[in-house]
Amino acid sequence: VQLQASGGGLVQAGGSLRLSCAASGRTANTNVMAWFRQTPGREREFVAATRWRTGTAAYTDSVKGRFTISRDNDKSTMYLQMNRLKPEDTAVYYCGAKSGGYFSAPDYYTWDWYEHWGQGTQVTVSS
């Protein structure tokens, strides 16, 4: 499975961005896809995850009510709509994919549970 993340950029606090993650290759067994983010010197941090077939979603507390994860099965693409952005949301955002497994915590918010990663897209929120 190959993942291609896009949609990052520079935005003012309070603004919005939509990230996309296009999947290609052997995607038929994809069960869970997720967004993580990382800042220099820190471990990759869970943001949101979705069960591919049902759309069931989970979020980290700091983005609940502001971010929405979704997917388009026909396009094999996952999205992250980010609203009311804050400077602390500044990071490189990565999308990950897992084949098989179960959509259950703590698995889906553990970065090394995922088997495939995109290249990352920079999100910068200015104050």
Tab-separated table of C-alpha atoms in Angstrom:
chain	number	residue	atom	x	y	z
A	1	VAL	CA	0.000	0.000	0.000
A	2	GLN	CA	1.328	3.408	-0.965
A	3	LEU	CA	0.037	6.538	0.728
A	4	GLN	CA	0.283	10.080	-0.576
A	5	ALA	CA	-0.547	12.891	1.839
A	6	SER	CA	-1.303	16.421	0.683
A	7	GLY	CA	-3.143	19.584	1.668
A	8	GLY	CA	-0.833	21.101	4.264
A	9	GLY	CA	0.077	24.755	4.301
A	10	LEU	CA	0.289	27.967	6.287
A	11	VAL	CA	-2.877	29.276	7.912
A	12	GLN	CA	-3.736	31.792	10.596
A	13	ALA	CA	-5.108	30.693	13.939
A	14	GLY	CA	-8.827	30.075	13.655
A	15	GLY	CA	-8.546	29.048	10.020
A	16	SER	CA	-9.158	25.728	8.313
A	17	LEU	CA	-7.308	23.210	6.186
A	18	ARG	CA	-8.271	19.876	4.666
A	19	LEU	CA	-5.645	17.164	4.389
A	20	SER	CA	-5.960	14.282	1.949
A	21	CYS	CA	-4.340	10.859	1.947
A	22	ALA	CA	-4.636	8.891	-1.284
A	23	ALA	CA	-4.051	5.153	-1.034
A	24	SER	CA	-2.939	2.955	-3.914
A	25	GLY	CA	-1.682	-0.561	-4.440
A	26	ARG	CA	-3.074	-3.470	-2.424
A	27	THR	CA	-5.727	-1.553	-0.509
A	28	ALA	CA	-8.396	-4.270	-0.418
A	29	ASN	CA	-7.375	-5.445	3.060
A	30	THR	CA	-7.008	-1.990	4.567
A	31	ASN	CA	-8.873	-1.966	7.874
A	32	VAL	CA	-7.816	1.187	9.683
A	33	MET	CA	-6.374	4.478	8.495
A	34	ALA	CA	-5.196	7.271	10.702
A	35	TRP	CA	-3.580	10.662	10.968
A	36	PHE	CA	-0.629	11.293	13.228
A	37	ARG	CA	1.457	14.419	13.649
A	38	GLN	CA	5.000	15.084	14.700
A	39	THR	CA	7.031	18.074	15.809
A	40	PRO	CA	10.842	18.153	16.035
A	41	GLY	CA	12.225	16.122	18.910
A	42	ARG	CA	8.915	14.503	19.754
A	43	GLU	CA	7.368	11.135	19.007
A	44	ARG	CA	4.658	10.823	16.403
A	45	GLU	CA	1.339	11.725	18.070
A	46	PHE	CA	-2.075	10.221	17.331
A	47	VAL	CA	-4.644	12.633	15.912
A	48	ALA	CA	-7.542	10.590	14.502
A	49	ALA	CA	-8.326	7.168	13.070
A	50	THR	CA	-11.123	5.629	11.081
A	51	ARG	CA	-12.233	2.109	10.357
A	52	TRP	CA	-12.156	1.993	6.585
A	53	ARG	CA	-15.281	-0.073	5.912
A	54	THR	CA	-17.641	1.518	8.431
A	55	GLY	CA	-16.298	5.028	8.961
A	56	THR	CA	-16.142	4.583	12.722
A	57	ALA	CA	-13.845	7.297	14.024
A	58	ALA	CA	-11.725	8.109	17.042
A	59	TYR	CA	-9.942	11.328	17.985
A	60	THR	CA	-7.403	12.538	20.451
A	61	ASP	CA	-8.992	14.854	23.011
A	62	SER	CA	-7.205	17.993	21.838
A	63	VAL	CA	-8.861	17.914	18.394
A	64	LYS	CA	-12.358	16.700	19.269
A	65	GLY	CA	-14.964	19.103	17.971
A	66	ARG	CA	-12.458	20.798	15.636
A	67	PHE	CA	-11.173	18.020	13.353
A	68	THR	CA	-13.191	15.530	11.340
A	69	ILE	CA	-11.779	12.394	9.754
A	70	SER	CA	-13.585	10.919	6.776
A	71	ARG	CA	-12.956	8.667	3.824
A	72	ASP	CA	-14.133	8.136	0.275
A	73	ASN	CA	-13.981	4.410	-0.403
A	74	ASP	CA	-14.482	4.846	-4.158
A	75	LYS	CA	-11.472	7.153	-4.361
A	76	SER	CA	-9.434	5.237	-1.745
A	77	THR	CA	-8.820	8.564	-0.071
A	78	MET	CA	-8.949	9.649	3.539
A	79	TYR	CA	-9.429	13.240	4.657
A	80	LEU	CA	-8.848	15.316	7.744
A	81	GLN	CA	-10.917	18.480	7.913
A	82	MET	CA	-9.239	20.762	10.425
A	83	ASN	CA	-11.217	23.756	11.685
A	84	ARG	CA	-10.468	26.390	14.335
A	85	LEU	CA	-6.782	25.645	14.010
A	86	LYS	CA	-4.441	26.622	16.822
A	87	PRO	CA	-0.690	27.311	16.807
A	88	GLU	CA	-0.198	24.093	18.784
A	89	ASP	CA	-1.585	22.149	15.815
A	90	THR	CA	1.581	23.054	13.908
A	91	ALA	CA	3.324	19.829	12.906
A	92	VAL	CA	4.094	17.483	10.055
A	93	TYR	CA	0.991	15.374	9.529
A	94	TYR	CA	1.347	11.766	8.438
A	95	CYS	CA	-1.256	9.281	7.300
A	96	GLY	CA	-0.928	5.621	8.194
A	97	ALA	CA	-2.708	2.441	7.189
A	98	LYS	CA	-3.172	-0.945	8.816
A	99	SER	CA	-4.334	-4.150	7.141
A	100	GLY	CA	-6.358	-6.497	9.293
A	101	GLY	CA	-6.364	-6.145	13.060
A	102	TYR	CA	-9.179	-4.695	15.126
A	103	PHE	CA	-10.308	-1.116	15.519
A	104	SER	CA	-9.637	-0.948	19.241
A	105	ALA	CA	-7.613	1.121	21.662
A	106	PRO	CA	-4.777	1.269	22.381
A	107	ASP	CA	-3.851	-0.229	19.009
A	108	TYR	CA	-5.179	2.480	16.724
A	109	TYR	CA	-3.445	5.318	18.581
A	110	THR	CA	-0.074	3.569	18.634
A	111	TRP	CA	2.022	4.739	15.711
A	112	ASP	CA	4.046	1.544	15.241
A	113	TRP	CA	0.889	-0.557	14.923
A	114	TYR	CA	0.493	0.870	11.416
A	115	GLU	CA	2.249	-0.823	8.533
A	116	HIS	CA	2.226	1.851	5.856
A	117	TRP	CA	2.973	5.566	5.991
A	118	GLY	CA	2.734	8.513	3.668
A	119	GLN	CA	5.490	11.088	3.333
A	120	GLY	CA	3.982	13.763	5.588
A	121	THR	CA	2.590	17.206	4.907
A	122	GLN	CA	3.523	20.331	6.858
A	123	VAL	CA	0.816	22.280	8.657
A	124	THR	CA	1.820	25.631	10.129
A	125	VAL	CA	-0.612	27.719	12.135
A	126	SER	CA	0.444	31.282	12.849
A	127	SER	CA	-0.809	33.203	15.870
